[in-house]
Structures are given as C-alpha cells and as structure tokens.
CSV table of C-alpha atoms in Angstrom, one decimal:
chain,number,residue,atom,x,y,z
A,1,MET,CA,87.8,20.2,31.3
A,2,THR,CA,86.0,19.1,28.1
A,3,PHE,CA,82.3,18.6,28.6
A,4,ALA,CA,80.3,18.1,25.5
A,5,PRO,CA,78.1,21.1,25.2
A,6,ALA,CA,74.9,20.1,27.1
A,7,PRO,CA,72.4,19.4,24.3
A,8,GLY,CA,69.5,20.1,26.6
A,9,LEU,CA,69.4,23.8,26.8
A,10,ALA,CA,71.0,24.1,23.4
A,11,THR,CA,68.1,22.5,21.7
A,12,ALA,CA,65.5,24.0,24.0
A,13,ALA,CA,66.8,27.5,23.4
A,14,ALA,CA,68.3,26.8,20.0
A,15,THR,CA,71.3,28.4,21.6
A,16,PRO,CA,74.0,29.4,19.1
A,17,VAL,CA,76.7,27.5,21.1
A,18,ALA,CA,80.0,29.2,20.8
A,19,PRO,CA,82.9,27.3,19.2
A,20,PRO,CA,85.2,26.0,22.0
A,21,ASP,CA,88.3,27.8,20.6
A,22,ALA,CA,86.8,31.3,20.8
A,23,LEU,CA,88.9,33.7,22.8
A,24,LEU,CA,86.4,34.3,25.6
A,25,THR,CA,85.4,30.6,26.1
A,26,ARG,CA,89.0,29.7,27.2
A,27,LEU,CA,88.8,32.1,30.2
A,28,ASP,CA,88.1,30.8,33.7
A,29,PRO,CA,84.3,30.4,34.1
A,30,ARG,CA,84.4,32.0,37.6
A,31,LEU,CA,86.0,35.1,36.1
A,32,ARG,CA,83.3,35.3,33.4
A,33,VAL,CA,80.5,35.0,35.9
A,34,GLY,CA,82.1,37.6,38.2
A,35,ALA,CA,82.7,40.0,35.3
A,36,ALA,CA,79.1,39.7,34.0
A,37,LEU,CA,77.8,40.4,37.6
A,38,ALA,CA,80.1,43.4,38.1
A,39,PHE,CA,79.1,44.8,34.7
A,40,ALA,CA,75.4,44.4,35.5
A,41,LEU,CA,75.7,46.2,38.8
A,42,LEU,CA,77.7,49.1,37.4
A,43,VAL,CA,75.6,49.6,34.3
A,44,ALA,CA,72.3,49.5,36.2
A,45,ALA,CA,73.7,52.4,38.3
A,46,LEU,CA,74.7,54.5,35.2
A,47,SER,CA,72.4,57.2,33.9
A,48,SER,CA,74.6,59.2,31.5
A,49,LEU,CA,73.6,58.2,27.9
A,50,ALA,CA,77.2,58.4,26.8
A,51,ALA,CA,78.3,55.9,29.5
A,52,LEU,CA,75.4,53.6,28.7
A,53,GLY,CA,76.1,53.8,25.0
A,54,ALA,CA,79.7,52.9,25.6
A,55,ALA,CA,78.6,50.0,27.8
A,56,LEU,CA,76.4,48.6,25.0
A,57,ALA,CA,79.2,49.2,22.5
A,58,SER,CA,81.7,47.2,24.7
A,59,ALA,CA,79.2,44.3,25.0
A,60,LEU,CA,78.8,44.3,21.2
A,61,ALA,CA,82.6,44.3,20.8
A,62,LEU,CA,83.0,41.4,23.2
A,63,MET,CA,80.3,39.5,21.3
A,64,ALA,CA,82.6,39.6,18.2
A,65,LEU,CA,85.2,37.8,20.3
A,66,SER,CA,82.8,35.2,21.8
A,67,GLY,CA,82.0,33.3,18.6
A,68,LEU,CA,78.3,33.7,19.2
A,69,ALA,CA,76.2,33.9,16.1
A,70,PRO,CA,75.5,37.7,15.9
A,71,ARG,CA,72.0,37.8,14.4
A,72,ALA,CA,70.4,35.2,16.7
A,73,THR,CA,72.1,36.7,19.7
A,74,LEU,CA,71.1,40.3,18.9
A,75,ARG,CA,67.5,39.2,18.3
A,76,ARG,CA,67.5,37.5,21.6
A,77,MET,CA,69.0,40.6,23.3
A,78,ALA,CA,66.4,42.9,21.9
A,79,ALA,CA,63.4,40.6,22.7
A,80,MET,CA,61.5,42.0,25.7
A,81,ASP,CA,58.1,41.4,27.2
A,82,GLY,CA,55.3,43.4,25.5
A,83,PHE,CA,54.6,45.3,28.7
A,84,ILE,CA,58.2,46.6,28.9
A,85,LEU,CA,58.1,47.8,25.3
A,86,ILE,CA,54.8,49.6,25.9
A,87,MET,CA,56.2,51.1,29.1
A,88,LEU,CA,59.2,52.4,27.2
A,89,ILE,CA,56.8,54.0,24.6
A,90,LEU,CA,54.6,55.4,27.4
A,91,LEU,CA,57.4,56.8,29.6
A,92,PRO,CA,58.2,60.0,27.6
A,93,PHE,CA,54.5,60.9,27.9
A,94,THR,CA,53.9,59.9,31.5
A,95,THR,CA,57.0,61.4,33.1
A,96,PRO,CA,56.7,65.1,34.1
A,97,GLY,CA,59.4,67.4,32.8
A,98,ALA,CA,60.4,69.9,30.1
A,99,PRO,CA,58.1,69.4,27.1
A,100,ILE,CA,59.8,68.5,23.8
A,101,ALA,CA,56.9,67.5,21.5
A,102,THR,CA,53.2,67.4,21.6
A,103,LEU,CA,51.0,64.8,19.9
A,104,PRO,CA,47.8,65.9,18.1
A,105,GLY,CA,45.8,64.4,21.1
A,106,GLY,CA,47.4,66.8,23.4
A,107,LEU,CA,49.9,64.3,24.9
A,108,THR,CA,53.2,66.0,25.7
A,109,ALA,CA,56.5,64.1,25.7
A,110,SER,CA,59.0,65.3,28.2
A,111,GLN,CA,62.7,65.4,27.8
A,112,GLN,CA,63.2,63.6,31.1
A,113,GLY,CA,60.8,60.9,30.1
A,114,LEU,CA,62.6,60.3,26.8
A,115,HIS,CA,65.9,60.2,28.6
A,116,LEU,CA,64.6,57.6,31.1
A,117,ALA,CA,63.2,55.4,28.3
A,118,ILE,CA,66.5,55.5,26.4
A,119,ASP,CA,68.3,54.8,29.7
A,120,ILE,CA,66.3,51.7,30.4
A,121,ALA,CA,66.5,50.4,26.9
A,122,LEU,CA,70.3,50.8,26.8
A,123,THR,CA,70.8,49.3,30.3
A,124,ALA,CA,68.6,46.3,29.6
A,125,ASN,CA,70.3,45.5,26.3
A,126,ALA,CA,73.9,46.1,27.4
A,127,VAL,CA,73.5,44.0,30.6
A,128,ILE,CA,71.7,41.0,29.0
A,129,LEU,CA,74.1,41.0,26.0
A,130,MET,CA,77.2,41.0,28.3
A,131,LEU,CA,75.6,38.1,30.3
A,132,MET,CA,74.9,36.1,27.1
A,133,VAL,CA,78.4,36.8,25.8
A,134,LEU,CA,80.3,36.0,29.0
A,135,VAL,CA,78.1,33.3,30.7
A,136,GLY,CA,75.7,32.1,28.0
A,137,THR,CA,78.7,30.8,26.0
A,138,MET,CA,79.4,28.4,28.8
A,139,ASP,CA,78.1,24.8,29.0
A,140,PRO,CA,75.3,25.0,31.6
A,141,VAL,CA,77.0,22.2,33.7
A,142,THR,CA,80.2,24.3,33.8
A,143,LEU,CA,78.1,27.3,34.9
A,144,GLY,CA,76.8,25.1,37.8
A,145,HIS,CA,80.3,24.1,38.8
A,146,ALA,CA,81.6,27.7,38.6
A,147,LEU,CA,78.7,28.9,40.8
A,148,GLY,CA,79.7,26.2,43.3
A,149,ARG,CA,83.3,27.3,43.3
A,150,LEU,CA,82.0,30.9,43.9
A,151,ARG,CA,80.4,29.7,47.2
A,152,VAL,CA,76.8,29.5,46.0
A,153,PRO,CA,75.1,27.1,48.5
A,154,ALA,CA,75.7,23.5,47.5
A,155,ALA,CA,72.0,22.6,47.5
A,156,LEU,CA,71.2,25.4,45.0
A,157,VAL,CA,74.0,24.2,42.8
A,158,HIS,CA,72.8,20.6,42.9
A,159,LEU,CA,69.3,21.7,42.1
A,160,MET,CA,70.6,23.7,39.1
A,161,LEU,CA,72.7,20.7,37.9
A,162,PHE,CA,69.7,18.4,38.1
A,163,THR,CA,67.5,20.9,36.4
A,164,VAL,CA,69.9,21.4,33.5
A,165,ARG,CA,70.4,17.7,33.2
A,166,TYR,CA,66.7,16.9,32.8
A,167,ILE,CA,65.4,19.8,30.8
A,168,GLU,CA,66.3,18.1,27.5
A,169,VAL,CA,65.0,14.7,28.7
A,170,LEU,CA,61.6,16.3,29.7
A,171,ARG,CA,61.5,18.4,26.6
A,172,ALA,CA,61.8,15.2,24.5
A,173,GLU,CA,59.1,13.6,26.6
A,174,GLN,CA,56.9,16.6,26.1
A,175,ALA,CA,57.6,16.6,22.3
A,176,ARG,CA,56.6,12.9,22.2
A,177,MET,CA,53.3,13.6,24.0
A,178,ARG,CA,52.6,16.5,21.6
A,179,GLN,CA,53.3,14.2,18.7
A,180,ALA,CA,50.8,11.7,20.0
A,181,MET,CA,48.2,14.5,20.5
A,182,LYS,CA,48.8,15.7,17.0
A,183,ALA,CA,48.4,12.2,15.6
A,184,ARG,CA,44.9,12.1,17.2
A,185,GLY,CA,44.0,15.3,15.5
A,186,PHE,CA,44.8,17.9,18.2
A,187,ARG,CA,45.2,21.4,16.9
A,188,PRO,CA,45.8,24.2,19.5
A,189,ARG,CA,43.1,26.8,19.3
A,190,THR,CA,41.7,29.5,21.6
A,191,ASP,CA,39.1,27.3,23.3
A,192,LEU,CA,38.4,25.3,26.4
A,193,HIS,CA,39.3,22.0,24.8
A,194,THR,CA,42.8,23.3,24.0
A,195,LEU,CA,43.3,24.5,27.6
A,196,ARG,CA,42.0,21.2,29.1
A,197,SER,CA,44.2,19.1,26.7
A,198,LEU,CA,47.3,21.2,27.4
A,199,GLY,CA,46.5,21.1,31.2
A,200,TYR,CA,46.5,17.3,30.9
A,201,LEU,CA,49.8,17.5,29.0
A,202,VAL,CA,51.4,19.5,31.8
A,203,GLY,CA,49.9,17.1,34.4
A,204,MET,CA,51.2,14.0,32.7
A,205,LEU,CA,54.6,15.7,32.2
A,206,LEU,CA,54.7,16.3,36.0
A,207,VAL,CA,53.6,12.7,36.7
A,208,ARG,CA,56.3,11.3,34.5
A,209,ALA,CA,58.9,13.7,35.8
A,210,PHE,CA,58.0,12.7,39.4
A,211,GLU,CA,58.2,8.9,38.6
A,212,ARG,CA,61.5,9.5,36.8
A,213,SER,CA,62.9,11.4,39.9
A,214,GLU,CA,62.0,8.4,42.1
A,215,ARG,CA,64.0,6.1,39.9
A,216,ILE,CA,66.9,8.6,39.8
A,217,LEU,CA,67.0,8.8,43.5
A,218,GLN,CA,67.0,5.0,43.9
A,219,ALA,CA,69.7,4.7,41.4
A,220,MET,CA,71.8,7.3,43.1
A,221,LYS,CA,71.3,5.8,46.5
A,222,CYS,CA,72.4,2.5,45.0
A,223,ARG,CA,75.7,4.2,44.1
A,224,GLY,CA,76.1,5.7,47.5
A,225,PHE,CA,74.8,9.2,47.0
A,226,THR,CA,75.2,11.1,50.2
A,227,GLY,CA,74.1,14.5,49.0
A,228,HIS,CA,77.6,15.6,47.8
A,229,LEU,CA,78.4,16.0,44.1
A,230,PRO,CA,82.1,16.5,43.4
A,231,LEU,CA,82.8,19.7,41.6
A,232,LEU,CA,85.3,20.1,38.8
A,233,ASP,CA,88.6,21.0,40.3
A,234,ASP,CA,90.6,22.4,37.4
A,235,MET,CA,89.4,26.0,37.4
A,236,ARG,CA,92.4,28.1,37.9
A,237,LEU,CA,93.4,31.6,36.9
A,238,ARG,CA,96.0,31.7,34.1
A,239,ARG,CA,97.9,34.6,32.6
A,240,ALA,CA,95.1,35.2,30.0
A,241,ASP,CA,92.6,35.4,32.8
A,242,LEU,CA,94.6,38.0,34.6
A,243,CYS,CA,94.9,40.1,31.4
A,244,PHE,CA,91.2,39.8,30.8
A,245,ALA,CA,90.5,40.8,34.4
A,246,LEU,CA,92.7,43.9,34.2
A,247,ALA,CA,91.2,44.9,30.8
A,248,PHE,CA,87.7,44.4,32.1
A,249,ALA,CA,88.4,46.4,35.3
A,250,ALA,CA,89.8,49.2,33.0
A,251,LEU,CA,86.5,49.1,31.0
A,252,LEU,CA,84.4,49.4,34.2
A,253,THR,CA,86.5,52.3,35.4
A,254,ALA,CA,86.2,54.1,32.1
A,255,LEU,CA,82.4,53.6,32.2
A,256,ALA,CA,82.3,55.1,35.7
A,257,GLY,CA,84.5,57.9,34.6
A,258,LEU,CA,82.2,58.7,31.7
A,259,GLU,CA,79.3,58.8,34.1
A,260,LEU,CA,81.0,61.1,36.4
A,261,GLY,CA,82.2,63.4,33.6
A,262,LEU,CA,85.9,62.6,34.3
A,263,VAL,CA,86.3,61.0,30.9
A,264,ARG,CA,85.0,62.4,27.7
A,265,ILE,CA,84.5,60.7,24.3
A,266,ALA,CA,86.4,62.9,21.9
B,1,MET,CA,56.5,38.4,32.8
B,2,HIS,CA,60.1,39.6,33.1
B,3,ILE,CA,61.3,43.0,34.3
B,4,VAL,CA,64.5,44.1,32.6
B,5,ASP,CA,67.6,45.7,34.0
B,6,GLY,CA,67.3,49.4,34.7
B,7,ALA,CA,63.4,49.4,34.7
B,8,VAL,CA,62.9,49.6,38.5
B,9,SER,CA,64.7,51.8,41.0
B,10,GLY,CA,67.7,50.8,43.1
B,11,PRO,CA,65.8,50.4,46.4
B,12,ILE,CA,63.2,48.1,44.7
B,13,VAL,CA,66.1,46.0,43.2
B,14,ALA,CA,67.7,45.7,46.6
B,15,ALA,CA,64.5,44.8,48.3
B,16,GLY,CA,63.7,42.2,45.7
B,17,ALA,CA,67.1,40.7,46.0
B,18,LEU,CA,66.9,40.5,49.8
B,19,LEU,CA,63.5,39.0,50.0
B,20,SER,CA,64.2,36.5,47.3
B,21,ALA,CA,67.5,35.5,49.0
B,22,GLY,CA,65.4,34.9,52.1
B,23,GLY,CA,62.8,32.8,50.2
B,24,ILE,CA,65.5,30.8,48.5
B,25,ALA,CA,67.2,30.1,51.8
B,26,LEU,CA,63.9,28.9,53.3
B,27,GLY,CA,63.3,26.8,50.2
B,28,LEU,CA,66.8,25.2,50.4
B,29,ARG,CA,66.2,24.4,54.0
B,30,ALA,CA,63.0,22.5,53.2
B,31,MET,CA,64.9,20.6,50.4
B,32,THR,CA,66.5,17.7,52.2
B,33,LEU,CA,68.9,15.4,50.5
B,34,ASP,CA,66.3,13.0,49.3
B,35,ARG,CA,64.3,15.8,47.8
B,36,ILE,CA,66.9,17.4,45.6
B,37,PRO,CA,66.6,15.1,42.6
B,38,THR,CA,62.8,15.4,42.8
B,39,ALA,CA,62.9,19.1,43.1
B,40,GLY,CA,65.4,19.4,40.2
B,41,VAL,CA,63.4,17.2,37.9
B,42,LEU,CA,60.2,19.0,38.7
B,43,ALA,CA,62.0,22.4,38.2
B,44,ALA,CA,63.1,21.1,34.8
B,45,SER,CA,59.5,20.2,33.9
B,46,PHE,CA,58.2,23.6,34.9
B,47,PHE,CA,60.9,25.1,32.7
B,48,VAL,CA,59.8,22.9,29.8
B,49,ALA,CA,56.1,23.7,30.5
B,50,SER,CA,57.0,27.4,30.3
B,51,LEU,CA,58.0,26.9,26.7
B,52,ILE,CA,54.5,25.7,25.8
B,53,HIS,CA,52.5,28.4,24.0
B,54,VAL,CA,48.8,28.8,24.1
B,55,PRO,CA,47.2,30.5,21.1
B,56,VAL,CA,45.2,33.6,22.0
B,57,GLY,CA,43.5,34.8,18.9
B,58,PRO,CA,46.2,35.7,16.4
B,59,SER,CA,48.9,35.8,19.1
B,60,SER,CA,50.0,33.4,21.8
B,61,VAL,CA,51.1,33.5,25.4
B,62,HIS,CA,53.6,31.2,27.1
B,63,LEU,CA,52.7,29.5,30.3
B,64,ILE,CA,54.1,30.5,33.8
B,65,LEU,CA,52.3,28.0,36.0
B,66,ASN,CA,53.6,29.4,39.2
B,67,GLY,CA,50.4,28.4,41.0
B,68,LEU,CA,50.9,24.8,40.1
B,69,ALA,CA,54.6,25.0,41.0
B,70,GLY,CA,53.6,26.3,44.4
B,71,LEU,CA,51.1,23.5,44.9
B,72,VAL,CA,53.7,20.8,44.0
B,73,LEU,CA,56.9,22.3,45.3
B,74,GLY,CA,55.9,24.4,48.4
B,75,TRP,CA,58.8,26.5,49.6
B,76,ALA,CA,61.1,24.7,47.1
B,77,ALA,CA,59.3,26.8,44.4
B,78,PHE,CA,61.6,29.7,45.4
B,79,PRO,CA,65.0,28.0,44.4
B,80,ALA,CA,63.4,26.0,41.6
B,81,LEU,CA,61.9,29.1,39.9
B,82,PHE,CA,65.0,31.1,40.6
B,83,VAL,CA,67.1,28.5,38.7
B,84,GLY,CA,64.6,28.7,35.8
B,85,LEU,CA,65.0,32.5,35.7
B,86,VAL,CA,68.8,32.3,35.8
B,87,LEU,CA,68.8,29.8,32.9
B,88,GLN,CA,66.3,31.9,30.9
B,89,ALA,CA,68.5,35.1,31.4
B,90,VAL,CA,71.8,33.4,30.6
B,91,PHE,CA,70.8,31.2,27.7
B,92,PHE,CA,67.7,32.9,26.3
B,93,GLY,CA,68.3,36.6,27.0
B,94,PHE,CA,65.0,36.9,28.9
B,95,GLY,CA,64.8,39.2,31.9
B,96,GLY,CA,67.9,40.6,33.4
B,97,VAL,CA,70.7,40.2,36.0
B,98,THR,CA,70.1,42.8,38.7
B,99,VAL,CA,66.4,42.3,38.5
B,100,LEU,CA,66.7,38.5,39.1
B,101,GLY,CA,65.6,39.1,42.7
B,102,ILE,CA,62.5,41.1,42.0
B,103,ASN,CA,61.6,38.7,39.1
B,104,THR,CA,62.0,35.7,41.4
B,105,LEU,CA,59.9,37.3,44.1
B,106,ALA,CA,57.1,38.2,41.6
B,107,ILE,CA,56.8,34.6,40.5
B,108,ALA,CA,57.8,32.5,43.5
B,109,LEU,CA,56.1,34.4,46.4
B,110,PRO,CA,52.6,34.0,44.9
B,111,ALA,CA,53.5,30.3,44.2
B,112,VAL,CA,54.4,29.7,47.9
B,113,LEU,CA,51.4,31.6,49.2
B,114,ILE,CA,49.0,29.8,46.9
B,115,GLY,CA,50.6,26.4,47.8
B,116,ALA,CA,50.4,27.0,51.5
B,117,ALA,CA,46.8,28.2,51.3
B,118,LEU,CA,45.3,25.6,48.9
B,119,ARG,CA,47.5,22.4,49.2
B,120,PRO,CA,45.8,21.2,52.4
B,121,LEU,CA,42.4,21.8,50.9
B,122,ILE,CA,43.2,20.0,47.7
B,123,ALA,CA,44.6,17.0,49.6
B,124,GLY,CA,41.2,16.4,51.3
B,125,ALA,CA,39.0,17.3,48.4
B,126,GLY,CA,37.2,15.2,45.8
B,127,PRO,CA,38.4,15.3,42.1
B,128,ALA,CA,35.9,18.0,40.9
B,129,ARG,CA,36.6,20.2,44.0
B,130,ALA,CA,40.4,19.7,43.6
B,131,ALA,CA,40.2,20.9,40.0
B,132,VAL,CA,38.2,24.0,41.0
B,133,LEU,CA,40.7,24.8,43.8
B,134,GLY,CA,43.6,24.2,41.3
B,135,GLY,CA,41.9,26.7,39.0
B,136,ILE,CA,41.6,29.3,41.7
B,137,GLY,CA,45.3,28.7,42.6
B,138,GLY,CA,46.4,29.0,39.0
B,139,ALA,CA,44.5,32.3,38.4
B,140,GLY,CA,45.3,33.6,41.9
B,141,ALA,CA,49.0,33.1,41.6
B,142,LEU,CA,49.1,35.0,38.3
B,143,ALA,CA,47.0,37.8,39.8
B,144,LEU,CA,49.5,38.1,42.7
B,145,THR,CA,52.4,38.1,40.2
B,146,GLY,CA,50.7,41.0,38.4
B,147,VAL,CA,50.3,42.9,41.7
B,148,VAL,CA,54.0,42.4,42.6
B,149,ILE,CA,55.3,43.6,39.2
B,150,ALA,CA,52.8,46.5,39.1
B,151,ALA,CA,53.8,47.5,42.7
B,152,ALA,CA,57.5,47.4,41.8
B,153,LEU,CA,56.9,49.7,38.8
B,154,ALA,CA,54.6,52.0,40.6
B,155,LEU,CA,57.0,52.4,43.5
B,156,THR,CA,59.8,53.3,41.1
B,157,GLY,CA,58.2,56.5,40.1
B,158,ALA,CA,55.0,58.4,39.2
B,159,GLY,CA,55.8,58.1,35.5
B,160,PHE,CA,55.6,54.3,35.8
B,161,VAL,CA,52.1,54.2,37.2
B,162,PRO,CA,50.3,54.0,33.8
B,163,ALA,CA,52.5,51.1,32.8
B,164,ALA,CA,51.8,49.4,36.2
B,165,LYS,CA,48.0,49.7,35.6
B,166,LEU,CA,48.6,48.2,32.1
B,167,VAL,CA,50.4,45.3,33.7
B,168,LEU,CA,47.4,44.5,35.9
B,169,VAL,CA,45.0,44.7,32.9
B,170,ALA,CA,47.4,42.5,30.7
B,171,HIS,CA,47.4,39.8,33.4
B,172,LEU,CA,43.6,39.3,33.2
B,173,PRO,CA,43.4,37.1,30.1
B,174,VAL,CA,46.5,35.2,31.2
B,175,MET,CA,44.9,34.6,34.5
B,176,VAL,CA,41.9,33.0,32.8
B,177,ILE,CA,44.1,30.8,30.7
B,178,GLU,CA,46.4,29.7,33.5
B,179,GLY,CA,43.4,29.1,35.8
B,180,LEU,CA,41.6,26.8,33.4
B,181,LEU,CA,44.8,25.0,32.4
B,182,THR,CA,45.9,24.5,36.1
B,183,ALA,CA,42.4,23.3,36.9
B,184,ALA,CA,42.8,20.5,34.3
B,185,ALA,CA,46.3,19.7,35.4
B,186,VAL,CA,45.4,19.5,39.1
B,187,GLY,CA,42.3,17.4,38.4
B,188,LEU,CA,44.5,14.9,36.5
B,189,LEU,CA,47.3,14.9,39.2
B,190,HIS,CA,44.7,14.4,41.9
B,191,ARG,CA,43.4,11.3,40.2
B,192,VAL,CA,46.7,9.9,39.0
B,193,ARG,CA,49.4,10.8,41.6
B,194,PRO,CA,47.8,12.6,44.6
B,195,ASP,CA,51.0,12.1,46.5
B,196,LEU,CA,52.7,14.6,44.3
B,197,PHE,CA,51.0,17.3,46.4
B,198,THR,CA,52.7,16.1,49.5
B,199,ALA,CA,56.1,14.7,48.2
B,200,LEU,CA,58.0,17.9,48.5
B,201,ALA,CA,55.6,20.3,50.1
B,202,THR,CA,55.5,19.0,53.6
B,203,SER,CA,58.4,20.4,55.6
C-alpha cells in the first residue's frame, strides 16, 4: 500500500511527514490507532506523577523511532489554548489544600492544586504526543481506511475521506481569493471592514465548495457511485506488529503498575 | 476552544463521549448517500475557514464558525465538526483524545441548536434581516460553546470555577467577531446561493 502522502493536510498543517521507512510507519495502521487510544484512556486515568512522567518519557522515546521532526512536533505538542494555560497557572491557587507558598497579595498555593496542574499538563502532553507519533505519521487517507477496518460507521469514514481529499483543494482556493484581496489593497486590521471582507471570503468559499460538491456528485454518479467506497484490503498483522503489540502492552502494564505502587522507578 | 486530556473529570469525559456519539449518529442518519460528498466538501471548507486568523489588536484569533456550520449543515454538523477535531488532534496536536467527545459536543451542539432555530427564519427573510439573523446565530453559537466548556470545567471541581468564569469572559470578544463575520457571510450566501441553507439541513 503506497499512497503518496496526502499533500493537503501536510501543507495546511505544515506537517513534518515521517519518512516511509521509519520503524513505526511500517506497522499496521489499525494497531497504531488502537495503541494510541488505549494509551490515551490509560494515561487520562493516571494520577501518580511518576507514572505520568514515565508516560511522557515513553511518548518522547517513540517519537525518536517515528522519524518526526522533533522540534516542530514538540512545539505542536506543547501548544495549548490560552485558557487552558491560564487555568493551569490558576489551579494551584484555586484548589483548596495544604498551603505551600503565599504570594504577596495573600494568594495561597496549595500542594493539591500544584499536583493537579502538573497532572493535567503531563497527561495532555503525553497523550497528544503519542497520538501524533503513532497516528499523525499516517497518511490521512490510510487513517480513514484503518478506521473503516476498525468498524467505524462507513458514512463517517466516507465523510472523513471526502474532507481530507478536499482540504487542500479548498485551501488553495482560499489562498487564491486572499491573493486577489491583497492585490486590491486588503490588509487585515481590527475593524468592521476586515470582518465584512473575511465574512464574504468565507461565504464565497462555501459557495464554491458547494458548487464543486455538486459537480463531484454528478461525476461520481456517472461512474456508478452507490455509496460504497472500497477500502484497502492489505492491512494485516505481521510479526513486527505482534512484537510491537506485546511491547506496548508491557508499557501500559508498567504504567498501571507505577500508578498502583506495584512498580517503582529505582 | 479545545479542552485537553486530563483537564476534565472522568464522568464529564464519559458524558461528553456518549452525547457526542448520539449527535454523530443522528447526523449520519440525516446524511443520505447523495449528501455525503456535499457534507464532506463543506466540512473541508469549515476546516480551512478555521485556519483564517482575525487580528485583534496585537494578537489574533482563529475562526470557529460553528453557528454558520449549523445553519448550513444541520445535524450533519456533528459528524463534520467531529472529523475536523479528529484531524486537528492527529495532525496539528490541538485538543486531545479522550476529550474528543466533550470538545465535539461544545462545538457541534450549539451549531445544531442555532441551525434548527434560525434556518427557517433565514430562509423566509430579506437580505438585511438574513444577515442580522446570521449575526445572532454566529454570536449565539459561540456563547453556547463557552457555556458548555465552562460547565464542563465547573462540574469537574471547585478549583476549576475561576477558570470556567474566565472562559465565559474570554468568549465575549470572539462572539462579537464571529457574529459580525457570520452576518456578512450569511448575507452573501442569502443573495448568491440561498439553497445552501436547505441543501443538507432538511432531513
């Protein structure tokens, strides 16, 4: 199965696409999706900082095997919405518990609050990094096929495949319209004119997308589209996949052991 | 607005996942064969639109446009916005995995509600009135998104309440921006392709 990496998302996200010969990218896509989900569910349930630290460390270690560009990936991992960052800073002061420090204003930081903030930061970064490492290194089309093979409803898979297919097309359309606006002297500012112009841009983007979708549907009907897209059939578990599955299960067990105090880091 | 993994409690995560799964199922049922390409291409355009940044003073905000998505997509907004969130998490590192449900709910539920409430009114309105209704829809959807996220945080624990209040306040300027921008977009769509409001939304 050699799909050219879909340029669409790659350019939209400037995704550092992994080289196809990296160790992880040869594994069965279904296994990678399943492993990332299992990791996310387990890590979200962890609260021991040792276990969470080990989870983040294991995601970092796998990143080295994935062929992803480390700097861009880590920057993306650490980026969060402003309100989450502010929440993390606030939490030590807003959570009741044993005081550990007092600010000049009389604000008291609690040990429980600090623990909670670190817990959330470690969880969020470990889970999203593991997702980018295991699944983000996949061609988006392959991801769609893997989800289909994992019994995600066909309509949802088709919707995703169409979305992935047309993101790049519409991004280029949008870039063309922006270029035309720029040529006419449009500079985005904080004013009503900017909002109206960008609103028209979004409106025109939708109109063109809609007209394009009508043409796509006609073309597909011409070719006998009955609502069924064939899925790639050559996903099968090989020896390397079994080895990875066992190693990953051992990792998850070790993380659970750390959480429960059964395993200790020397 | 993306909640990250670990930021809300287990019951909230589970409730978000269940409710979103229900919304997605309803959306998929409304999406008949003929509508899948249209829904997919429109989902892609909302994804592209969310990459547009609007300058706000020295900083900038990116668009969400869930009100407009609801007006155009109806219940299909649930699966369409879910796909967008999955792609953002996997390829951009925004948001999270276990919180996909609550994040989908926060964006798609307001979209569907606004769409159901305002679409019939817009269809029968003149251009100026349609734009005003679109503005109300754009701002209203964002306000509801803020309420869902704030509620998810506040229900997680007392320590999260100040952050929840902050989320509500932070949504106010974005509401104004999205409202005005959606008003312009709806005004244009109403003049150019009024059938866009009925192509997918009628079920």
